[in-house]
Amino acid sequence: MKSKHFVSIATTPLEDVLEIFDTTERQKRTLATDGLLGPIAYGKTLGMLFEKPSLRTRVSFEVAMTQLGGRSIFLGQNEVQLGGREAMCDFGRVLSRYVDIIMARVFKHHHVEELAANSRVPVINGLSDYSHPCQALADLWTVKERYGKWEGLKMTFVGDGNNVARSLGFLCARLGMKFALAGPSGYGFDDAYLKTLDTCVDNSNFSLEVGSDPKKLLKGADVVYTDVWASMGQEAEKEARKKVFLPYQVNNALLKSAKPGALVLHCLPAHRGEEIADAVMDGPQAGMYDQAENRLHTERALITLLLKK
Ligand code: CP
Ligand code: NVA
């Protein structure tokens, strides 16, 4: 893997992404047949920083380290206090003298960038207000397992053009999957994002559609994706957003606009009855539980490759 850190898909070249997926596939097979991987991270420690709550990210990273023979340390909001208790540069310089690899979930994206800039060891973005690259890895791997390819497929993201949607857009651009964003106007991608997205297009099969008509944008979709309408940190906007996003609920009626049997993904946690209906979460097209499991497999591969640096 060429990159030292994993902060955004936009700064992770295609060859690194493909290496992560190769390792994912190999380790997943080995675990299924042998039940154990080698002591790849024996004696190594992952430092995990959380400014926000988590189930999947915390547990998948911690279990990944266990499966690789290493340990992890959880640092919650009290210990972290990013940019409050001490300067970010000092935080990164000191923490990276103790641990071998760092994963950080932060409010402000520039904090994870500053951490990486001041760290001696690899830094992984475990979600920021801007992006969620580990999520996109698990999601596109889930698509590959289901369809055997990315090229020629279309993903329609129904909802907010948020951190998850941005990372998915970047990764679809690298891998050649068509990406559509269907959401209310004013909640789509900004110009700065679109400019960065341009730099990620590694495959001519990629295309981007953005609009506010979910039925139109779902046409031909092999994958239907949704996420919460108000992300962590946007709690004050929750009620106002509920009204604006109501026509964007992924339910069985809306799903009819996608290809029959389209895979439905959600990064989780889901707000059942808001952005997604119970019938879809519990229905035959639901792929979000395989997707959640793949967080573990893709992150374990990422840690393996970054620890080799
Ligand atoms: N999808 C995801 O990142 O879940 P958590 O917030 O539970 O970590
Ligand atoms: N967009 C959501 C994703 C949670 C995994 C958030 O940032 O809260």
Tab-separated table of C-alpha atoms and ligand atoms in Angstrom:
chain	number	residue	atom	x	y	z
A	1	MET	CA	0.000	0.000	0.000
A	2	LYS	CA	1.476	3.303	-1.108
A	3	SER	CA	-0.428	5.590	1.288
A	4	LYS	CA	0.782	6.003	4.844
A	5	HIS	CA	-2.657	7.072	6.123
A	6	PHE	CA	-6.290	6.374	5.229
A	7	VAL	CA	-8.026	9.699	5.699
A	8	SER	CA	-10.114	9.964	2.543
A	9	ILE	CA	-10.791	7.869	-0.554
A	10	ALA	CA	-9.799	10.993	-2.505
A	11	THR	CA	-6.216	10.647	-1.220
A	12	THR	CA	-6.112	6.846	-1.582
A	13	PRO	CA	-5.038	5.732	-5.072
A	14	LEU	CA	-6.924	3.012	-6.923
A	15	GLU	CA	-4.074	0.512	-6.558
A	16	ASP	CA	-4.257	0.859	-2.748
A	17	VAL	CA	-8.018	0.317	-2.828
A	18	LEU	CA	-7.584	-2.826	-4.934
A	19	GLU	CA	-4.872	-4.107	-2.599
A	20	ILE	CA	-7.202	-3.623	0.370
A	21	PHE	CA	-9.887	-5.632	-1.421
A	22	ASP	CA	-7.443	-8.419	-2.412
A	23	THR	CA	-6.361	-8.713	1.215
A	24	THR	CA	-9.995	-8.624	2.358
A	25	GLU	CA	-10.867	-11.532	0.102
A	26	ARG	CA	-7.815	-13.591	1.089
A	27	GLN	CA	-8.222	-13.060	4.836
A	28	LYS	CA	-11.950	-13.701	4.740
A	29	ARG	CA	-11.325	-17.035	2.990
A	30	THR	CA	-8.541	-18.007	5.411
A	31	LEU	CA	-10.695	-17.192	8.416
A	32	ALA	CA	-13.569	-19.259	7.032
A	33	THR	CA	-11.387	-22.296	6.329
A	34	ASP	CA	-8.716	-22.164	9.080
A	35	GLY	CA	-10.553	-20.120	11.724
A	36	LEU	CA	-7.391	-18.097	12.412
A	37	LEU	CA	-5.109	-15.578	10.711
A	38	GLY	CA	-1.399	-15.321	11.507
A	39	PRO	CA	-0.123	-13.054	14.317
A	40	ILE	CA	0.152	-10.163	11.866
A	41	ALA	CA	-0.235	-7.495	14.563
A	42	TYR	CA	1.348	-9.387	17.472
A	43	GLY	CA	2.595	-6.894	20.062
A	44	LYS	CA	0.977	-3.977	18.193
A	45	THR	CA	-1.568	-1.538	19.579
A	46	LEU	CA	-4.345	0.375	17.856
A	47	GLY	CA	-5.335	3.668	19.510
A	48	MET	CA	-9.032	4.421	18.884
A	49	LEU	CA	-10.320	7.973	19.387
A	50	PHE	CA	-14.043	8.591	19.551
A	51	GLU	CA	-15.615	12.048	19.727
A	52	LYS	CA	-18.981	10.526	18.713
A	53	PRO	CA	-20.864	7.313	19.584
A	54	SER	CA	-20.339	4.083	17.655
A	55	LEU	CA	-21.294	0.420	17.546
A	56	ARG	CA	-19.936	-0.894	14.232
A	57	THR	CA	-16.735	1.145	13.993
A	58	ARG	CA	-15.629	0.523	17.557
A	59	VAL	CA	-16.405	-3.173	17.636
A	60	SER	CA	-15.158	-4.001	14.130
A	61	PHE	CA	-11.800	-2.287	14.681
A	62	GLU	CA	-11.374	-3.867	18.090
A	63	VAL	CA	-12.237	-7.357	16.831
A	64	ALA	CA	-9.996	-6.876	13.776
A	65	MET	CA	-7.035	-6.184	16.084
A	66	THR	CA	-7.879	-9.259	18.171
A	67	GLN	CA	-8.023	-11.440	15.055
A	68	LEU	CA	-4.621	-10.094	13.968
A	69	GLY	CA	-3.094	-10.854	17.367
A	70	GLY	CA	-2.835	-7.232	18.562
A	71	ARG	CA	-4.589	-5.010	21.121
A	72	SER	CA	-6.570	-1.800	21.042
A	73	ILE	CA	-7.074	1.103	23.425
A	74	PHE	CA	-10.338	3.060	23.482
A	75	LEU	CA	-10.098	6.800	24.062
A	76	GLY	CA	-13.487	8.454	24.564
A	77	GLN	CA	-14.505	12.075	24.521
A	78	ASN	CA	-13.084	12.717	28.010
A	79	GLU	CA	-9.597	11.593	27.107
A	80	VAL	CA	-9.721	12.997	23.573
A	81	GLN	CA	-11.014	16.614	23.842
A	82	LEU	CA	-9.476	17.269	20.426
A	83	GLY	CA	-7.952	20.714	20.152
A	84	GLY	CA	-9.157	21.548	23.701
A	85	ARG	CA	-6.837	20.016	26.286
A	86	GLU	CA	-3.729	20.386	24.152
A	87	ALA	CA	-2.785	21.437	20.632
A	88	MET	CA	-3.645	18.913	17.922
A	89	CYS	CA	-0.005	18.694	16.861
A	90	ASP	CA	1.056	17.722	20.394
A	91	PHE	CA	-1.760	15.205	20.672
A	92	GLY	CA	-0.659	13.483	17.452
A	93	ARG	CA	3.043	13.643	18.247
A	94	VAL	CA	2.591	12.097	21.702
A	95	LEU	CA	-0.043	9.449	20.922
A	96	SER	CA	1.946	8.173	17.947
A	97	ARG	CA	4.950	7.501	20.187
A	98	TYR	CA	2.889	4.955	22.139
A	99	VAL	CA	0.686	3.174	19.636
A	100	ASP	CA	1.414	1.566	16.262
A	101	ILE	CA	-1.703	2.712	14.423
A	102	ILE	CA	-4.522	5.195	15.134
A	103	MET	CA	-8.212	5.296	14.203
A	104	ALA	CA	-10.115	8.522	14.872
A	105	ARG	CA	-13.806	9.426	14.715
A	106	VAL	CA	-14.039	13.211	14.831
A	107	PHE	CA	-16.504	16.049	14.361
A	108	LYS	CA	-14.217	18.228	12.269
A	109	HIS	CA	-12.513	16.615	9.282
A	110	HIS	CA	-9.484	18.900	9.585
A	111	HIS	CA	-8.773	17.332	12.981
A	112	VAL	CA	-8.146	13.913	11.458
A	113	GLU	CA	-5.970	15.562	8.792
A	114	GLU	CA	-3.959	17.376	11.462
A	115	LEU	CA	-3.619	14.165	13.420
A	116	ALA	CA	-2.195	12.412	10.355
A	117	ALA	CA	0.164	15.301	9.631
A	118	ASN	CA	1.592	15.044	13.144
A	119	SER	CA	1.643	11.284	13.568
A	120	ARG	CA	4.596	8.933	13.185
A	121	VAL	CA	2.184	6.035	12.624
A	122	PRO	CA	-0.714	5.452	10.190
A	123	VAL	CA	-3.976	7.297	10.910
A	124	ILE	CA	-7.371	5.979	9.770
A	125	ASN	CA	-10.464	8.178	9.487
A	126	GLY	CA	-13.269	6.360	11.328
A	127	LEU	CA	-15.826	9.036	10.259
A	128	SER	CA	-15.695	12.809	10.156
A	129	ASP	CA	-18.295	15.416	9.217
A	130	TYR	CA	-16.852	15.294	5.675
A	131	SER	CA	-16.333	11.617	4.954
A	132	HIS	CA	-16.576	8.009	6.072
A	133	PRO	CA	-14.037	6.157	3.930
A	134	CYS	CA	-14.036	2.895	5.948
A	135	GLN	CA	-17.776	2.675	5.338
A	136	ALA	CA	-17.348	3.068	1.583
A	137	LEU	CA	-14.759	0.253	1.526
A	138	ALA	CA	-17.183	-2.153	3.222
A	139	ASP	CA	-20.043	-1.016	0.987
A	140	LEU	CA	-18.301	-1.437	-2.352
A	141	TRP	CA	-16.885	-4.776	-1.192
A	142	THR	CA	-20.447	-5.880	-0.394
A	143	VAL	CA	-21.461	-4.860	-3.928
A	144	LYS	CA	-18.586	-6.912	-5.374
A	145	GLU	CA	-19.568	-9.970	-3.354
A	146	ARG	CA	-23.150	-9.661	-4.546
A	147	TYR	CA	-22.622	-8.832	-8.247
A	148	GLY	CA	-19.003	-9.898	-8.886
A	149	LYS	CA	-18.120	-6.499	-10.407
A	150	TRP	CA	-18.553	-2.722	-10.166
A	151	GLU	CA	-18.312	-1.635	-13.780
A	152	GLY	CA	-21.658	-1.189	-15.478
A	153	LEU	CA	-23.580	-1.131	-12.191
A	154	LYS	CA	-25.466	1.832	-10.778
A	155	MET	CA	-25.840	2.919	-7.152
A	156	THR	CA	-28.531	5.424	-6.223
A	157	PHE	CA	-28.128	7.129	-2.854
A	158	VAL	CA	-31.492	8.444	-1.663
A	159	GLY	CA	-31.264	11.177	0.989
A	160	ASP	CA	-28.711	13.617	2.325
A	161	GLY	CA	-25.482	14.349	0.423
A	162	ASN	CA	-23.545	13.678	3.636
A	163	ASN	CA	-20.212	12.170	4.721
A	164	VAL	CA	-21.258	8.649	3.657
A	165	ALA	CA	-22.564	9.795	0.250
A	166	ARG	CA	-19.348	11.748	-0.416
A	167	SER	CA	-17.110	8.757	0.273
A	168	LEU	CA	-19.309	6.498	-1.848
A	169	GLY	CA	-19.112	8.980	-4.725
A	170	PHE	CA	-15.301	9.007	-4.533
A	171	LEU	CA	-15.064	5.223	-4.471
A	172	CYS	CA	-17.561	4.730	-7.302
A	173	ALA	CA	-15.449	7.150	-9.362
A	174	ARG	CA	-12.325	5.076	-8.714
A	175	LEU	CA	-14.022	1.736	-9.448
A	176	GLY	CA	-16.280	2.675	-12.363
A	177	MET	CA	-19.729	2.340	-10.814
A	178	LYS	CA	-22.407	4.862	-11.791
A	179	PHE	CA	-23.501	7.011	-8.856
A	180	ALA	CA	-26.735	8.972	-8.456
A	181	LEU	CA	-27.747	11.199	-5.552
A	182	ALA	CA	-31.474	11.827	-5.070
A	183	GLY	CA	-32.296	14.389	-2.395
A	184	PRO	CA	-34.002	17.698	-1.743
A	185	SER	CA	-32.326	20.682	-3.343
A	186	GLY	CA	-29.879	22.382	-1.001
A	187	TYR	CA	-28.748	19.052	0.481
A	188	GLY	CA	-26.650	17.793	-2.435
A	189	PHE	CA	-22.930	18.050	-3.199
A	190	ASP	CA	-21.153	21.412	-3.150
A	191	ASP	CA	-18.745	22.694	-5.799
A	192	ALA	CA	-15.645	21.940	-3.744
A	193	TYR	CA	-16.726	18.309	-3.437
A	194	LEU	CA	-17.450	18.043	-7.169
A	195	LYS	CA	-14.009	19.409	-7.938
A	196	THR	CA	-12.352	16.782	-5.745
A	197	LEU	CA	-14.599	14.092	-7.202
A	198	ASP	CA	-13.241	14.928	-10.663
A	199	THR	CA	-9.752	14.001	-9.454
A	200	CYS	CA	-10.989	10.538	-8.381
A	201	VAL	CA	-12.354	9.401	-11.728
A	202	ASP	CA	-10.127	6.416	-12.593
A	203	ASN	CA	-12.664	4.551	-14.707
A	204	SER	CA	-14.716	5.826	-17.635
A	205	ASN	CA	-17.724	3.715	-16.580
A	206	PHE	CA	-18.316	6.183	-13.740
A	207	SER	CA	-20.993	8.826	-14.144
A	208	LEU	CA	-22.723	11.155	-11.705
A	209	GLU	CA	-26.381	12.151	-11.666
A	210	VAL	CA	-27.787	14.530	-9.055
A	211	GLY	CA	-31.411	15.576	-8.676
A	212	SER	CA	-34.447	15.741	-6.479
A	213	ASP	CA	-36.692	13.139	-8.131
A	214	PRO	CA	-35.965	9.786	-6.454
A	215	LYS	CA	-38.096	7.736	-8.848
A	216	LYS	CA	-36.251	9.099	-11.863
A	217	LEU	CA	-32.830	8.621	-10.318
A	218	LEU	CA	-33.616	5.092	-9.148
A	219	LYS	CA	-34.233	3.983	-12.719
A	220	GLY	CA	-31.741	1.213	-13.538
A	221	ALA	CA	-30.299	1.135	-10.005
A	222	ASP	CA	-28.670	-2.143	-8.967
A	223	VAL	CA	-27.960	-0.772	-5.486
A	224	VAL	CA	-30.209	1.516	-3.434
A	225	TYR	CA	-28.461	3.247	-0.539
A	226	THR	CA	-29.765	5.450	2.230
A	227	ASP	CA	-28.551	6.974	5.495
A	228	VAL	CA	-30.031	9.069	8.313
A	229	TRP	CA	-31.431	12.477	7.419
A	230	ALA	CA	-29.609	14.217	10.288
A	231	SER	CA	-26.060	13.054	10.985
A	232	MET	CA	-24.296	13.118	14.329
A	233	GLY	CA	-23.670	16.777	15.109
A	234	GLN	CA	-26.840	17.916	13.275
A	235	GLU	CA	-29.270	17.010	16.077
A	236	ALA	CA	-30.648	20.590	16.215
A	237	GLU	CA	-31.811	20.263	12.582
A	238	LYS	CA	-33.485	16.888	13.087
A	239	GLU	CA	-37.139	18.000	13.086
A	240	ALA	CA	-36.751	20.471	10.210
A	241	ARG	CA	-34.942	17.849	8.129
A	242	LYS	CA	-37.648	15.236	8.787
A	243	LYS	CA	-40.153	17.419	6.932
A	244	VAL	CA	-37.894	18.114	3.962
A	245	PHE	CA	-36.739	14.522	3.547
A	246	LEU	CA	-40.109	12.802	3.996
A	247	PRO	CA	-40.572	12.070	0.238
A	248	TYR	CA	-37.202	10.307	0.263
A	249	GLN	CA	-38.081	7.394	2.534
A	250	VAL	CA	-36.857	4.100	1.053
A	251	ASN	CA	-39.977	1.926	1.254
A	252	ASN	CA	-41.360	-0.859	-0.919
A	253	ALA	CA	-43.264	1.599	-3.118
A	254	LEU	CA	-40.128	3.628	-3.890
A	255	LEU	CA	-38.024	0.475	-4.363
A	256	LYS	CA	-40.228	-0.438	-7.338
A	257	SER	CA	-38.456	2.319	-9.299
A	258	ALA	CA	-35.095	0.506	-9.020
A	259	LYS	CA	-34.174	-2.739	-10.798
A	260	PRO	CA	-36.147	-5.729	-9.496
A	261	GLY	CA	-34.248	-7.320	-6.602
A	262	ALA	CA	-31.852	-4.352	-6.246
A	263	LEU	CA	-29.551	-4.626	-3.244
A	264	VAL	CA	-30.522	-2.218	-0.431
A	265	LEU	CA	-27.693	-0.833	1.684
A	266	HIS	CA	-27.598	1.416	4.751
A	267	CYS	CA	-24.471	2.222	6.754
A	268	LEU	CA	-26.513	1.905	9.981
A	269	PRO	CA	-27.622	2.902	12.549
A	270	ALA	CA	-30.978	3.213	10.766
A	271	HIS	CA	-33.916	5.259	11.953
A	272	ARG	CA	-36.623	2.788	11.009
A	273	GLY	CA	-39.766	4.559	9.857
A	274	GLU	CA	-37.787	7.652	8.786
A	275	GLU	CA	-35.266	7.224	5.959
A	276	ILE	CA	-36.087	3.515	5.620
A	277	ALA	CA	-39.227	1.465	6.246
A	278	ASP	CA	-39.297	-1.598	8.493
A	279	ALA	CA	-40.510	-3.688	5.560
A	280	VAL	CA	-37.311	-2.895	3.619
A	281	MET	CA	-34.979	-3.410	6.592
A	282	ASP	CA	-36.574	-6.803	7.235
A	283	GLY	CA	-37.243	-7.648	3.566
A	284	PRO	CA	-35.526	-9.871	1.004
A	285	GLN	CA	-33.478	-7.078	-0.609
A	286	ALA	CA	-31.798	-5.977	2.639
A	287	GLY	CA	-28.002	-6.122	2.368
A	288	MET	CA	-27.139	-3.951	5.362
A	289	TYR	CA	-26.257	-6.778	7.739
A	290	ASP	CA	-23.714	-8.316	5.316
A	291	GLN	CA	-22.511	-4.768	4.769
A	292	ALA	CA	-22.044	-4.239	8.535
A	293	GLU	CA	-20.102	-7.523	8.759
A	294	ASN	CA	-17.857	-6.386	5.906
A	295	ARG	CA	-16.708	-3.419	7.995
A	296	LEU	CA	-14.714	-5.981	9.964
A	297	HIS	CA	-13.223	-7.728	6.936
A	298	THR	CA	-12.220	-4.610	5.014
A	299	GLU	CA	-10.839	-2.800	8.082
A	300	ARG	CA	-8.791	-5.846	9.090
A	301	ALA	CA	-7.239	-5.796	5.616
A	302	LEU	CA	-6.595	-2.057	5.899
A	303	ILE	CA	-4.855	-2.451	9.279
A	304	THR	CA	-2.769	-5.352	7.917
A	305	LEU	CA	-1.504	-3.268	5.003
A	306	LEU	CA	-0.922	-0.062	6.973
A	307	LEU	CA	1.039	-1.913	9.676
A	308	LYS	CA	3.477	-3.127	7.005
A	309	LYS	CA	4.563	0.469	6.383
B	1	CP	N1	-21.829	2.742	10.203
B	1	CP	C1	-21.141	3.128	11.289
B	1	CP	O1	-20.101	3.776	11.212
B	1	CP	O2	-21.705	2.717	12.466
B	1	CP	P1	-21.315	3.232	13.907
B	1	CP	O3	-21.668	4.680	13.994
B	1	CP	O4	-22.116	2.376	14.861
B	1	CP	O5	-19.830	3.035	14.107
B	2	NVA	N1	-24.116	10.107	8.327
B	2	NVA	C1	-24.097	9.414	9.591
B	2	NVA	C2	-23.346	8.139	9.479
B	2	NVA	C3	-23.276	7.308	10.732
B	2	NVA	C4	-22.485	6.069	10.565
B	2	NVA	C5	-23.484	10.313	10.643
B	2	NVA	O1	-22.470	10.961	10.352
B	2	NVA	O2	-24.030	10.380	11.735
